[in-house]
CSV table of C-alpha atoms and ligand atoms in Angstrom, one decimal:
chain,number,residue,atom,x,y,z
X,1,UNK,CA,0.0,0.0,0.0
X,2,UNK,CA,1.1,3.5,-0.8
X,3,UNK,CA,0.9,6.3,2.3
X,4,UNK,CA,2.0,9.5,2.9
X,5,UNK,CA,0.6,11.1,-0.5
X,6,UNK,CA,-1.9,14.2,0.1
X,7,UNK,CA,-4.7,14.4,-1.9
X,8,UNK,CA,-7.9,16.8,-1.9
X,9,UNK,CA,-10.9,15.0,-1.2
X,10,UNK,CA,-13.2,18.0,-1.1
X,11,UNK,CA,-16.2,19.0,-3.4
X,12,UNK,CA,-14.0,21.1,-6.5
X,13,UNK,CA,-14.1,24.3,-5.2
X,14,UNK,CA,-15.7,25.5,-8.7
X,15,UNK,CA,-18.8,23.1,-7.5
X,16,UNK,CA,-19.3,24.5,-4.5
X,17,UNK,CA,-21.5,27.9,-4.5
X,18,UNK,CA,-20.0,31.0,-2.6
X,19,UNK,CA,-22.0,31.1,0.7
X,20,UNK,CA,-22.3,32.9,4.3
X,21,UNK,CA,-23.0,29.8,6.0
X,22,UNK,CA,-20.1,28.1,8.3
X,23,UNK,CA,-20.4,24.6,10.4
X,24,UNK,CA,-19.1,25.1,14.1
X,25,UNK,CA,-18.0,21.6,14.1
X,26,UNK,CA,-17.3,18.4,11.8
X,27,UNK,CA,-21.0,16.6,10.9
X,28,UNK,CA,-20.6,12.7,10.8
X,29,UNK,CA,-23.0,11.1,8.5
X,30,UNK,CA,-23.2,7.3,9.5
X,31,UNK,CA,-25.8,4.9,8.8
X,32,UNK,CA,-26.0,0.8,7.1
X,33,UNK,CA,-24.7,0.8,2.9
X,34,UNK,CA,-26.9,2.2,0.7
X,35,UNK,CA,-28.5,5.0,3.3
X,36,UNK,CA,-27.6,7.9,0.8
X,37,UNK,CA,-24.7,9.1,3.4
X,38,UNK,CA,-22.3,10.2,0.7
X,39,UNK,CA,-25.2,11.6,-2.0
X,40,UNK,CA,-26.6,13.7,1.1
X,41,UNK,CA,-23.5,15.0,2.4
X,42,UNK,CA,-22.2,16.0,-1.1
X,43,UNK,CA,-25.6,17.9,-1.8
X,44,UNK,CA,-25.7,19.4,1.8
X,45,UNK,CA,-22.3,20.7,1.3
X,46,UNK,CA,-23.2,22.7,-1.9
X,47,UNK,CA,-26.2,24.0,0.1
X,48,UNK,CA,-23.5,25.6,3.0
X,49,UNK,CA,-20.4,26.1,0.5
X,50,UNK,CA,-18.0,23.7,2.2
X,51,UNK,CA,-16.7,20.5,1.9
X,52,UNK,CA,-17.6,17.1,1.8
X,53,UNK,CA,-14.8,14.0,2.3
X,54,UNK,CA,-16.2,10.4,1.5
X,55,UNK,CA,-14.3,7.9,4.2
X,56,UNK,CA,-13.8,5.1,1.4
X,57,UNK,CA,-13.1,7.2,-1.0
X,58,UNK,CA,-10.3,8.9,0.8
X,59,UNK,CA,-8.9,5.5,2.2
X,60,UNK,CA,-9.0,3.7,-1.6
X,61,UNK,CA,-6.9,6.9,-2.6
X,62,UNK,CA,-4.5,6.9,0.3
X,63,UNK,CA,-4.2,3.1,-0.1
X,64,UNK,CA,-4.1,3.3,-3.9
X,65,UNK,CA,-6.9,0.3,-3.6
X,66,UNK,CA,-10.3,-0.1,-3.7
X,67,UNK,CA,-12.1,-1.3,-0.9
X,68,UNK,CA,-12.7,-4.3,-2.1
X,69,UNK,CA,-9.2,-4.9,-2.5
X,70,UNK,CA,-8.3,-3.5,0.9
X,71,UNK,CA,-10.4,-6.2,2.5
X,72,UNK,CA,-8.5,-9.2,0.3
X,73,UNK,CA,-5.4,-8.0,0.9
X,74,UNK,CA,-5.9,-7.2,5.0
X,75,UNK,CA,-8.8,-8.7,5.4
X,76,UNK,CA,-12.0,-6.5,7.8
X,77,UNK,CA,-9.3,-6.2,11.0
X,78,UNK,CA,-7.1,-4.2,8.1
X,79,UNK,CA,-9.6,-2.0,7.1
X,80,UNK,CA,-11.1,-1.3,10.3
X,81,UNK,CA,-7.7,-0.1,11.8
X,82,UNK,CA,-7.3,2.1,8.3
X,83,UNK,CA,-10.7,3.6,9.0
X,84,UNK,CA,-10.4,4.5,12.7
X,85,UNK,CA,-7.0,6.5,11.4
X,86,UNK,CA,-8.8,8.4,8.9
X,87,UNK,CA,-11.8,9.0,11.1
X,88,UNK,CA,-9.5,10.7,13.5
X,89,UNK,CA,-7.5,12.6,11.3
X,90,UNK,CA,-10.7,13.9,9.4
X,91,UNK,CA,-12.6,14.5,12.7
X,92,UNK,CA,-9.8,17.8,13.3
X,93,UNK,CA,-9.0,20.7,11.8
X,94,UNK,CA,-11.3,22.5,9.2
X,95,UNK,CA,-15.1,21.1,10.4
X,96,UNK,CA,-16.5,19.8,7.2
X,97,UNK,CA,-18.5,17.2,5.9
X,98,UNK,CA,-17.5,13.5,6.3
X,99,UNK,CA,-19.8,10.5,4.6
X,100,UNK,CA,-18.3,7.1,7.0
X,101,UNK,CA,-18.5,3.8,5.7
X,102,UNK,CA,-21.6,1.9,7.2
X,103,UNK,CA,-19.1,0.0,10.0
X,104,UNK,CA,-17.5,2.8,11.2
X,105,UNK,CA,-20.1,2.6,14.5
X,106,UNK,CA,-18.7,-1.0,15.1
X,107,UNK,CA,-15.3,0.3,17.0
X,108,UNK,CA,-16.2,1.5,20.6
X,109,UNK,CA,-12.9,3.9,19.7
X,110,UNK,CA,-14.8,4.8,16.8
X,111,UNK,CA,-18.2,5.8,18.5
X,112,UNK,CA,-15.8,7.7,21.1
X,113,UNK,CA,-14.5,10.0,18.0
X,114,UNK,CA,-17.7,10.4,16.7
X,115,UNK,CA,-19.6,11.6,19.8
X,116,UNK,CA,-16.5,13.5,20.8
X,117,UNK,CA,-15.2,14.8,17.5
X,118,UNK,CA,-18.4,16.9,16.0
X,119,UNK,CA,-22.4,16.1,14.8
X,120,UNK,CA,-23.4,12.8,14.0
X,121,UNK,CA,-26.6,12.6,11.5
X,122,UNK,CA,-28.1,9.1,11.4
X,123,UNK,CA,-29.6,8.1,8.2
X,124,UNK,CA,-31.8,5.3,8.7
X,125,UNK,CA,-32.9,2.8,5.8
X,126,UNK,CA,-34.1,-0.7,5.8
X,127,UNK,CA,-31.7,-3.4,4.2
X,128,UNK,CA,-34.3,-4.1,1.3
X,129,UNK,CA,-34.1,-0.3,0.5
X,130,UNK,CA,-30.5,-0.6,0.6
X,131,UNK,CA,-30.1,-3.6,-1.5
X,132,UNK,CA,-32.6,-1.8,-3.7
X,133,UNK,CA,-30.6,1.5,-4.1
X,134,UNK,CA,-26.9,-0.2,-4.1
X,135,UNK,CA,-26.4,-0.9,-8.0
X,136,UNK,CA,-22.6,-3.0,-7.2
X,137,UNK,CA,-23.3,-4.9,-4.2
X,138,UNK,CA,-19.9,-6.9,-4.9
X,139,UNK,CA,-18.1,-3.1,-4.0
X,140,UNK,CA,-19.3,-4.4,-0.7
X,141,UNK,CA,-18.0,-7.2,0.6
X,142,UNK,CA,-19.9,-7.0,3.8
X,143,UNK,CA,-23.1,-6.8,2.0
X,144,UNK,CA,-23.8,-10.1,0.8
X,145,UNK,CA,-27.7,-11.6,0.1
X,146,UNK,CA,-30.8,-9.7,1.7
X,147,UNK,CA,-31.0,-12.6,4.7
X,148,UNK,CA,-27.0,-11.6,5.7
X,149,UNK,CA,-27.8,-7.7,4.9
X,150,UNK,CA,-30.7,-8.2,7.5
X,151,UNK,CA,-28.7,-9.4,9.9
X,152,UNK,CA,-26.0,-7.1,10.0
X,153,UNK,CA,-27.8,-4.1,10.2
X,154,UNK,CA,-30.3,-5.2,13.1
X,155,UNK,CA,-26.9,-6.1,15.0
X,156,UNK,CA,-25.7,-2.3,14.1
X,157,UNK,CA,-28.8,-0.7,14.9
X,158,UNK,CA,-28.0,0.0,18.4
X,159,UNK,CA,-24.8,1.4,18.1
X,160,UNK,CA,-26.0,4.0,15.1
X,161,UNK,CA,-28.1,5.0,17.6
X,162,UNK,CA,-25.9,5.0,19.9
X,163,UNK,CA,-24.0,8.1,18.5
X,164,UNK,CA,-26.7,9.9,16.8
X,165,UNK,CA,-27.4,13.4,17.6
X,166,UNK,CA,-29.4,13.5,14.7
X,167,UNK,CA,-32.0,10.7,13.4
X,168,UNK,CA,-33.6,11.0,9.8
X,169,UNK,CA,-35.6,8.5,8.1
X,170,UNK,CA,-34.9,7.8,4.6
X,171,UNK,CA,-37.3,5.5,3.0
X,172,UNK,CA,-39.1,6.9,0.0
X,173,UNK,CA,-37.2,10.1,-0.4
X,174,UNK,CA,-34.5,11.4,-2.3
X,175,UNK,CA,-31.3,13.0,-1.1
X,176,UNK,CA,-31.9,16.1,-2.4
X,177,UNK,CA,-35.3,16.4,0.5
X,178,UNK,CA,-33.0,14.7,2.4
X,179,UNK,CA,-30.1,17.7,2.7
X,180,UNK,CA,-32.7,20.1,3.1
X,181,UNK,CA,-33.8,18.8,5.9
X,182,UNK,CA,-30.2,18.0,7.5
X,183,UNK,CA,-29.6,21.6,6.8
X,184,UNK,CA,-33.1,23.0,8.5
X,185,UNK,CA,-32.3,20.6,11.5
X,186,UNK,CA,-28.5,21.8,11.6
X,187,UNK,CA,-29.3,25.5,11.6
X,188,UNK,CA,-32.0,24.9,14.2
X,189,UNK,CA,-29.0,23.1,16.3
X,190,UNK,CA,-26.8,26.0,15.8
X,191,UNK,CA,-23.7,23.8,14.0
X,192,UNK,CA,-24.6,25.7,10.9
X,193,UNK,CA,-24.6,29.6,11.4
X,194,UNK,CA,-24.2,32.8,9.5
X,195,UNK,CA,-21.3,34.7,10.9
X,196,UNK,CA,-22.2,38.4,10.5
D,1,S3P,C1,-18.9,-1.2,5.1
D,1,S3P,C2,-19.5,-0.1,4.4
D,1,S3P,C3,-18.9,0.4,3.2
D,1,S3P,C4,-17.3,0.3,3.3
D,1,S3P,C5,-17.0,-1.1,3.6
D,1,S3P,C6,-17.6,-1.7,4.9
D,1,S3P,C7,-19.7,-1.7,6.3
D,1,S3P,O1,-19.2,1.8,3.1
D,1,S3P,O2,-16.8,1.1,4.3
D,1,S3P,O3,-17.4,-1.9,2.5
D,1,S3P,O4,-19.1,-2.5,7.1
D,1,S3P,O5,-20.9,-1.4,6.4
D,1,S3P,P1,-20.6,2.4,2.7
D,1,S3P,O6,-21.5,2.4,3.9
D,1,S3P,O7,-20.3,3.8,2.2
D,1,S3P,O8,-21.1,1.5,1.6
């Protein structure tokens, strides 16, 4: 695996609209595969002009693999250990926008970071909507059939909730009605404010 390299993970800054708003803290969005974490957080961040870091996408880059391949090569324990590296370095400096992978909740170190290190918006589906909205399900190898799907997402349920500051349900609606309503819920909280 190659480390070390820096690359920009942010929304290009010629996508992202010119804006008064600022976040007062990082905003986690966790929640099982398929929830529309990544979507959500990428079309929030356009409505606040700042950025938005995807977790896998920032550990495929840094690892020079996909996530797929990260699991073959160093198997879940591998991954998991990558993952609670990036969640920490991404949970300081500049707050921002960060879509986790759906295990990120699984690591009591992780859940630590989270509650400690900013926001965390829940975004709840059911595993059929999941299975319904993921079009590679082989890009997750933790996925599987509907049955194993099921499974793993009752045994997570708990621990999303766990951390949530925020809960929204998902099923039936876009991620467009989605980000409006994480931004109406995140003013309301304060995290998002326009300084004057
Ligand atoms: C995982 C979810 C994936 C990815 C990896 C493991 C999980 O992220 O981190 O395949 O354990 O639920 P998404 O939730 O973005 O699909």
């Amino acid at each position: 695996m190659s480390d070390g390299q820096v690359f920009d993970f942010r929304t290009p800054a010629s996508q992202v609209e010119p804006s008064a708003w600022e976040l007062t803290c990082p905003v986690f969005f966790v929640g099982f595969m398929g929830a529309g974490k990544t979507s959500t957080a990428r079309k929030l961040a356009r409505l606040v002009g700042c950025a938005a870091i995807d977790m896998d996408t920032y550990i495929e880059r840094r690892c020079g693999m996909k996530v797929r391949e990260i699991f073959a090569e160093v198997g879940e324990e591998g991954f998991r250990s990558i993952e609670t590296d990036v969640l920490r370095e991404l949970s300081t400096g500049e707050p921002q926008l960060v879509s986790c992978g759906g295990g990120v909740v699984l690591a009591s170190e992780n859940r630590q970071i989270l509650k400690e290190g900013g926001c965390v918006v829940y975004l709840k589906v059911t595993a059929q909507e999941a299975a319904s909205r993921i079009s590679n399900v082989a890009s997750r190898p933790l996925f599987g059939n509907l049955e194993n799907a099921q499974r793993v997402l009752e045994s997570r349920l708990p621990l999303y909730e766990e951390v949530a500051d925020i809960c929204i349900e998902t099923a039936g609606r876009g991620t467009g009605l989605i980000s409006r309503e994480v931004f109406r819920l995140l003013k309301k909280e304060g995290i998002i404010w326009q300084p004057r």
